[in-house]
XYZ file of N, CA and C in Angstrom:
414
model
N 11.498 -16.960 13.007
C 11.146 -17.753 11.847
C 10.967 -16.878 10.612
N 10.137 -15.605 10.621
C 9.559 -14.642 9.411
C 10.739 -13.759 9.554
N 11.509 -13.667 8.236
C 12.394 -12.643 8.320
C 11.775 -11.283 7.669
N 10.909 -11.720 6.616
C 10.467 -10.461 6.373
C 8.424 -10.892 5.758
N 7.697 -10.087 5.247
C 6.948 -10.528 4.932
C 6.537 -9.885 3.570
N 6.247 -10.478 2.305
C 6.065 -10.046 1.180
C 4.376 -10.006 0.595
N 4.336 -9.047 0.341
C 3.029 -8.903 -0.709
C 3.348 -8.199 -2.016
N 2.447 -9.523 -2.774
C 3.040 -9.500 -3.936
C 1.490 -8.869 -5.036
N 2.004 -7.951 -5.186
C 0.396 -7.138 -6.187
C 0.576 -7.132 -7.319
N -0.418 -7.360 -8.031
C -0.640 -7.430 -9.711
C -0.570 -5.911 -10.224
N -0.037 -5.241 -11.106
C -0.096 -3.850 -11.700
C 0.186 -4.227 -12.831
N -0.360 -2.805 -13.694
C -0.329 -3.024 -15.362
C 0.583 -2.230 -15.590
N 1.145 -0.758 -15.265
C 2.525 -0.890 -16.038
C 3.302 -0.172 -14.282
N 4.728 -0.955 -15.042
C 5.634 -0.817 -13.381
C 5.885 0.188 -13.543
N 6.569 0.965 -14.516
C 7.125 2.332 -14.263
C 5.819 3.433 -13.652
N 4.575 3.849 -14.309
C 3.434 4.002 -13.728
C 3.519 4.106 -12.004
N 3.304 2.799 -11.492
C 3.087 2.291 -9.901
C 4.756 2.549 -9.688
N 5.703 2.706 -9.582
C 6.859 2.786 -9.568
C 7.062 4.410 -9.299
N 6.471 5.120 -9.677
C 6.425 6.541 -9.662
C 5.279 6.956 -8.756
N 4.400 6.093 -8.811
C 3.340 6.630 -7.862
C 3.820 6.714 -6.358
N 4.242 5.183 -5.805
C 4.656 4.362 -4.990
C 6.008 5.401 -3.910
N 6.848 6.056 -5.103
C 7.877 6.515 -4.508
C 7.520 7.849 -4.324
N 5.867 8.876 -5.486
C 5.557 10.097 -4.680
C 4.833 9.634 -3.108
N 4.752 8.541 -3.526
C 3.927 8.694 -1.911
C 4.618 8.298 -0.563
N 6.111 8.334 -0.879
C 7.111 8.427 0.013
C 7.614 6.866 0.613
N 7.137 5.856 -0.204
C 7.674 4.607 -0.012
C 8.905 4.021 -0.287
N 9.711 3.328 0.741
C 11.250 3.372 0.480
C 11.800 2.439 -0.741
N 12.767 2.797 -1.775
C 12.599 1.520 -2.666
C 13.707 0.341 -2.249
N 13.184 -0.757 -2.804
C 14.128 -2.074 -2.054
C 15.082 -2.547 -3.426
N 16.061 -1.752 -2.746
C 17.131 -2.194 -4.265
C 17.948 -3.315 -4.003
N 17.333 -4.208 -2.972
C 17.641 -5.859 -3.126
C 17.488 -6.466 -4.390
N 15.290 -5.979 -4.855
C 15.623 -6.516 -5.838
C 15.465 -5.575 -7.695
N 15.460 -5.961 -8.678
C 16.244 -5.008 -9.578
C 14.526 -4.597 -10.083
N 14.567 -3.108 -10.714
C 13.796 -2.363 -11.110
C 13.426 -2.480 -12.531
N 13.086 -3.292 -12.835
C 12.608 -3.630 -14.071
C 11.308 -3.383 -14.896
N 10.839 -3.497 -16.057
C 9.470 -3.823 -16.260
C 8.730 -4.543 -16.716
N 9.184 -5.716 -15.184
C 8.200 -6.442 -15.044
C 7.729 -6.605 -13.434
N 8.991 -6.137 -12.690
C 8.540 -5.903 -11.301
C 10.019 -5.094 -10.765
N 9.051 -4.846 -9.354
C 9.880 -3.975 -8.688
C 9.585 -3.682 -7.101
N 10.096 -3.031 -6.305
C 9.952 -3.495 -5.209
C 9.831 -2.405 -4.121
N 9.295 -2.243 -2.873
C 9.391 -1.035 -1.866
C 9.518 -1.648 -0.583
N 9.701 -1.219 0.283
C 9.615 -1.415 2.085
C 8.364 -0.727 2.572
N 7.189 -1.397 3.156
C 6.511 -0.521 3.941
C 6.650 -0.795 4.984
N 6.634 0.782 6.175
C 6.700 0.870 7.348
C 8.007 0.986 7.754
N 8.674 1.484 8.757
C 10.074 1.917 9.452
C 11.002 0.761 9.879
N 10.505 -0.325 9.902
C 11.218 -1.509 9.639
C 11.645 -2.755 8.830
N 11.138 -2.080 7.834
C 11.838 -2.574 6.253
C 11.392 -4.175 6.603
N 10.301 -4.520 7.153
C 10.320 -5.963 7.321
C 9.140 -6.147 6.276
N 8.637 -5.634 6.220
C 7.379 -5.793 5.363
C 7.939 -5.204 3.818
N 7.831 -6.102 2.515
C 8.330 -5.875 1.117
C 7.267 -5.915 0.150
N 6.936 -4.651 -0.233
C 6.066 -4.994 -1.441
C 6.487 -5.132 -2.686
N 6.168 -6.134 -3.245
C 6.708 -6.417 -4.529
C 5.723 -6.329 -5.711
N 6.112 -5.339 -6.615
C 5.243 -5.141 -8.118
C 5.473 -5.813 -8.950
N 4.224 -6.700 -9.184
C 4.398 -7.814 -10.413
C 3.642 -7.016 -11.977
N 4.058 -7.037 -12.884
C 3.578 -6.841 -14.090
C 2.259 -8.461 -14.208
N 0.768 -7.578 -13.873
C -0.390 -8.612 -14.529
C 0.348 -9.427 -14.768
N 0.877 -9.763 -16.149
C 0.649 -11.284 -16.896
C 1.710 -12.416 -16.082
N 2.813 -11.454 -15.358
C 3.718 -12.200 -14.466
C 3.389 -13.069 -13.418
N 2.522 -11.948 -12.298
C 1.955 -12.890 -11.344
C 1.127 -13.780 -11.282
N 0.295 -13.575 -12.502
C -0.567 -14.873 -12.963
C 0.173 -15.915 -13.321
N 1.219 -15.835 -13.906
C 2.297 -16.954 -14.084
C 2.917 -17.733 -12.664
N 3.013 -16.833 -12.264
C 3.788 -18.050 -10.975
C 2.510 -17.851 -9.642
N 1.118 -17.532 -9.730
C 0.419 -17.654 -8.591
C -0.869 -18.761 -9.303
N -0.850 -19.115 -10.510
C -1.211 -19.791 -10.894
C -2.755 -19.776 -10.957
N -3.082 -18.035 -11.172
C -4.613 -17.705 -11.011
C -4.116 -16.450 -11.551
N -5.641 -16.332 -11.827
C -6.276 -14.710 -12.551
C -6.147 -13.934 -11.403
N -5.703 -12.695 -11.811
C -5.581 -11.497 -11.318
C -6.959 -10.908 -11.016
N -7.391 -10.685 -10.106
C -8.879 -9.787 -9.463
C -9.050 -8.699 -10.120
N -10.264 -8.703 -10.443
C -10.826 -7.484 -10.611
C -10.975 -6.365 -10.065
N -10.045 -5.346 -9.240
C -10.613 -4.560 -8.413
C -11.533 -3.123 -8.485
N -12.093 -3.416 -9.822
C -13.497 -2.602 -9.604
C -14.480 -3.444 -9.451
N -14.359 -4.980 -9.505
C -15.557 -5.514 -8.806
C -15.502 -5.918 -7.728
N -13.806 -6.277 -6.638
C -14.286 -6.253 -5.554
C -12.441 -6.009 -4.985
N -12.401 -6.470 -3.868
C -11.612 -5.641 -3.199
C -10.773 -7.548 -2.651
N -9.661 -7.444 -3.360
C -8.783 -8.880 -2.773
C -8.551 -8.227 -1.524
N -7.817 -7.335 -1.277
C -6.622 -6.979 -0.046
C -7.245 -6.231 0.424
N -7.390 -5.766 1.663
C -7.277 -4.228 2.586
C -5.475 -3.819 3.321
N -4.987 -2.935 2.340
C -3.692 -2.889 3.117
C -3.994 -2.139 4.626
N -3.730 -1.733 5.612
C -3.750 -0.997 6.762
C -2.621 -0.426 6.901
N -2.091 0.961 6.965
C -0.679 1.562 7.058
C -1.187 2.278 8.749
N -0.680 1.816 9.869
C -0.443 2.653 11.281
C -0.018 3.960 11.071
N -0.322 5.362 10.984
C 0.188 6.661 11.225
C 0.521 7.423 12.250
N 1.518 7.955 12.358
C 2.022 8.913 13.673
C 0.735 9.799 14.590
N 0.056 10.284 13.542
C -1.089 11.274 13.768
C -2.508 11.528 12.760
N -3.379 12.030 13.069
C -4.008 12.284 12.695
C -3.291 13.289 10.763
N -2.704 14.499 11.000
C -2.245 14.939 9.971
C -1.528 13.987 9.505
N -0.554 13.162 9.366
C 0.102 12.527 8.606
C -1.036 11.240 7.349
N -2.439 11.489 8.523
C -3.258 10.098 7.898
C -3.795 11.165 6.349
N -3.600 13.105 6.977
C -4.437 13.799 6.148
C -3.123 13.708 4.720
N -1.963 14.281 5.469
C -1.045 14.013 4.319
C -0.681 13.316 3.379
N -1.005 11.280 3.470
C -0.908 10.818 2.804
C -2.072 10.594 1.713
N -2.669 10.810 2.135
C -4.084 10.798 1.807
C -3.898 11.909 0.496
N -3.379 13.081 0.920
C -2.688 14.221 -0.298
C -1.848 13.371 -1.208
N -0.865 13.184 -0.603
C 0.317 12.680 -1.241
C -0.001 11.333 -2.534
N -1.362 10.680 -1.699
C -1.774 9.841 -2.878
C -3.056 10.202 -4.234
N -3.625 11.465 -3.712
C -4.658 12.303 -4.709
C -3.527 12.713 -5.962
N -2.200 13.133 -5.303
C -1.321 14.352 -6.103
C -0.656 13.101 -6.896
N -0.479 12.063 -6.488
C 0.373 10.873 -7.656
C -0.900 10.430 -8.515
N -2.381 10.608 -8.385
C -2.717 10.159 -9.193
C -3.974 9.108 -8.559
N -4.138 8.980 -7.157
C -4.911 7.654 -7.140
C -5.939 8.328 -6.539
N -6.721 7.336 -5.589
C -8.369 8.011 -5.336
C -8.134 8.340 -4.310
N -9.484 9.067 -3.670
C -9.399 9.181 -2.121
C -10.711 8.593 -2.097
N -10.640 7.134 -1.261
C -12.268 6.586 -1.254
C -12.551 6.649 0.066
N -12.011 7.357 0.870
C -12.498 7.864 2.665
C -11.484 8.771 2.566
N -12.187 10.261 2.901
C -11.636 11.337 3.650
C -11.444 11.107 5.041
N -10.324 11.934 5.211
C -9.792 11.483 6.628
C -10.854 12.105 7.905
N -11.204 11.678 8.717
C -11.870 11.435 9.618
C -11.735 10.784 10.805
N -12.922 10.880 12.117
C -12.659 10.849 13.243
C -13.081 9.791 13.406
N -13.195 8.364 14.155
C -13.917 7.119 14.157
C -14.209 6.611 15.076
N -15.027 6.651 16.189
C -15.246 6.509 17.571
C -14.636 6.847 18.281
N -14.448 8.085 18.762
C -13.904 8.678 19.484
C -12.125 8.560 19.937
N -11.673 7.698 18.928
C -10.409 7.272 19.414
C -9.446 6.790 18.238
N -10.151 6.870 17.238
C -9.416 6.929 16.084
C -9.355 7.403 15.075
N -8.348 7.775 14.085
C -8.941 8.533 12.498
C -8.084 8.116 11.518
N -8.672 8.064 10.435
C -8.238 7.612 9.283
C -9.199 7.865 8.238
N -8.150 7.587 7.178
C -9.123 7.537 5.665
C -8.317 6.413 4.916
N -8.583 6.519 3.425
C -8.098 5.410 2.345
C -8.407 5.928 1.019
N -6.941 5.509 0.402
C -7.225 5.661 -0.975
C -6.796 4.210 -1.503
N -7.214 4.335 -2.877
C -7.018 3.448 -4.270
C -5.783 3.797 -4.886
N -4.626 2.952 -5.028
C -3.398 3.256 -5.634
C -4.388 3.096 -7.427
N -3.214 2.942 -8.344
C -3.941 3.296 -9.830
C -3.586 1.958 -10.497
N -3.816 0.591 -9.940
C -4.353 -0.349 -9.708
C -5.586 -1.069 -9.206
N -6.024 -0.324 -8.549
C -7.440 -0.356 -7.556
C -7.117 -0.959 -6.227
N -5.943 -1.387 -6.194
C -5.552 -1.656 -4.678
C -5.569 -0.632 -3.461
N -6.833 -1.168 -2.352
C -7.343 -0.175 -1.236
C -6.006 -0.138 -0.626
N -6.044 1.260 0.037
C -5.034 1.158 1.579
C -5.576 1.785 2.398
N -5.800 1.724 3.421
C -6.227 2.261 5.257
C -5.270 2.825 5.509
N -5.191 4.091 6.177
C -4.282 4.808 6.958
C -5.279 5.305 7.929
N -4.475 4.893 9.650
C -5.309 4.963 10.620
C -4.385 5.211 11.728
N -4.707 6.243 12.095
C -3.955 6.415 13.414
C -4.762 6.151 15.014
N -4.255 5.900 15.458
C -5.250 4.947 16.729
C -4.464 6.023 18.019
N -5.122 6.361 18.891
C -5.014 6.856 20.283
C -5.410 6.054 21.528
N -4.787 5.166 21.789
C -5.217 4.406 22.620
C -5.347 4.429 24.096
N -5.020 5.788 24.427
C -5.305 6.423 25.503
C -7.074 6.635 25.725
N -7.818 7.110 24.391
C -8.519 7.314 24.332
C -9.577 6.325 23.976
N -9.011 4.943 23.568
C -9.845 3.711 23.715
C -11.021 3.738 24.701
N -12.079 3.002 24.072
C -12.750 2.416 25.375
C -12.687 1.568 26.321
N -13.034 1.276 27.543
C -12.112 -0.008 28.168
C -13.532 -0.554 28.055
C-alpha cells in the first residue's frame, strides 16, 4: 500500500538546510526540483523514507496551520537506526561541523544501547541510536 513515506518540515532558508542536510551525508532526491522554496533528501538505505524541505510560509500554505515553535517545544522526534556505536559518534560530528547542536552526547543507555541527538538549524531534534540486541534484556 505505502510506497514511500514523506515528512514534510518547515525551514527558513532552503539553500541553508540544503547544505547542511547534504554535509551530513543525506542522499538528495532529484525526483523532486531544488528550488527556494523546497527541496528534498532520502533518509536511510532504502530511499523509502523522503524528506521534503518546505520554505516556512509554504507549508503553512498547504498544511493549513502555523509552523511550531521549536524553541518552545519539540513537534517531531526523528530516530535515525546506526550501524554502531562510532557512526552514532560521527554523525553527531558531522552535524556540530554543518552548523547544528549537539543536545545529547553520544552515550551508553542501559546496557544495550547508545546514542545521542542533535538540532538541525531549524530546531528540528534527531535521535541517532544504535541498538545491540544481543545485549537486550529478556
Amino acid at each position: 500500500m505505502t510506497k514511500e513515506i514523506w515528512a514534510n518540515l518547515p525551514v527558513a532558508d532552503i539553500s541553508k538546510s540544503v547544505d547542511f542536510f547534504t554535509k551530513m551525508g543525506f542522499t538528495k532526491n532529484d525526483k523532486f526540483p531544488f528550488t527556494d522554496t523546497m527541496a528534498s533528501f532520502f533518509i536511510g538505505e532504502k530511499s523509502k523514507f523522503v524528506m521534503m524541505l518546505f520554505r516556512n510560509d509554504i507549508l503553512e500554505g498547504f498544511s493549513a496551520n502555523k509552523i511550531s515553535d521549536t524553541l518552545k517545544g519539540t513537534e517531531v522526534l526523528f530516530s535515525i537506526d546506526a550501524e554502531s556505536p562510532a557512526e552514532v559518534d560521527e554523525m553527531l560530528q558531522k552535524a556540530a561541523d554543518a552548523g547544528g547542536k549537539i543536545y545529547a552526547k553520544g552515550g551508553e543507555k542501559d546496557g544495550w544501547m547508545y546514542g545521542g541527538g542533535f538540532i538541525d538549524l531549524d530546531g528540528h531534534r534527531w535521535n541517532l541510536l544504535h541498538m545491540d540486541f544481543s545485549k537486550m534484556p529478556k
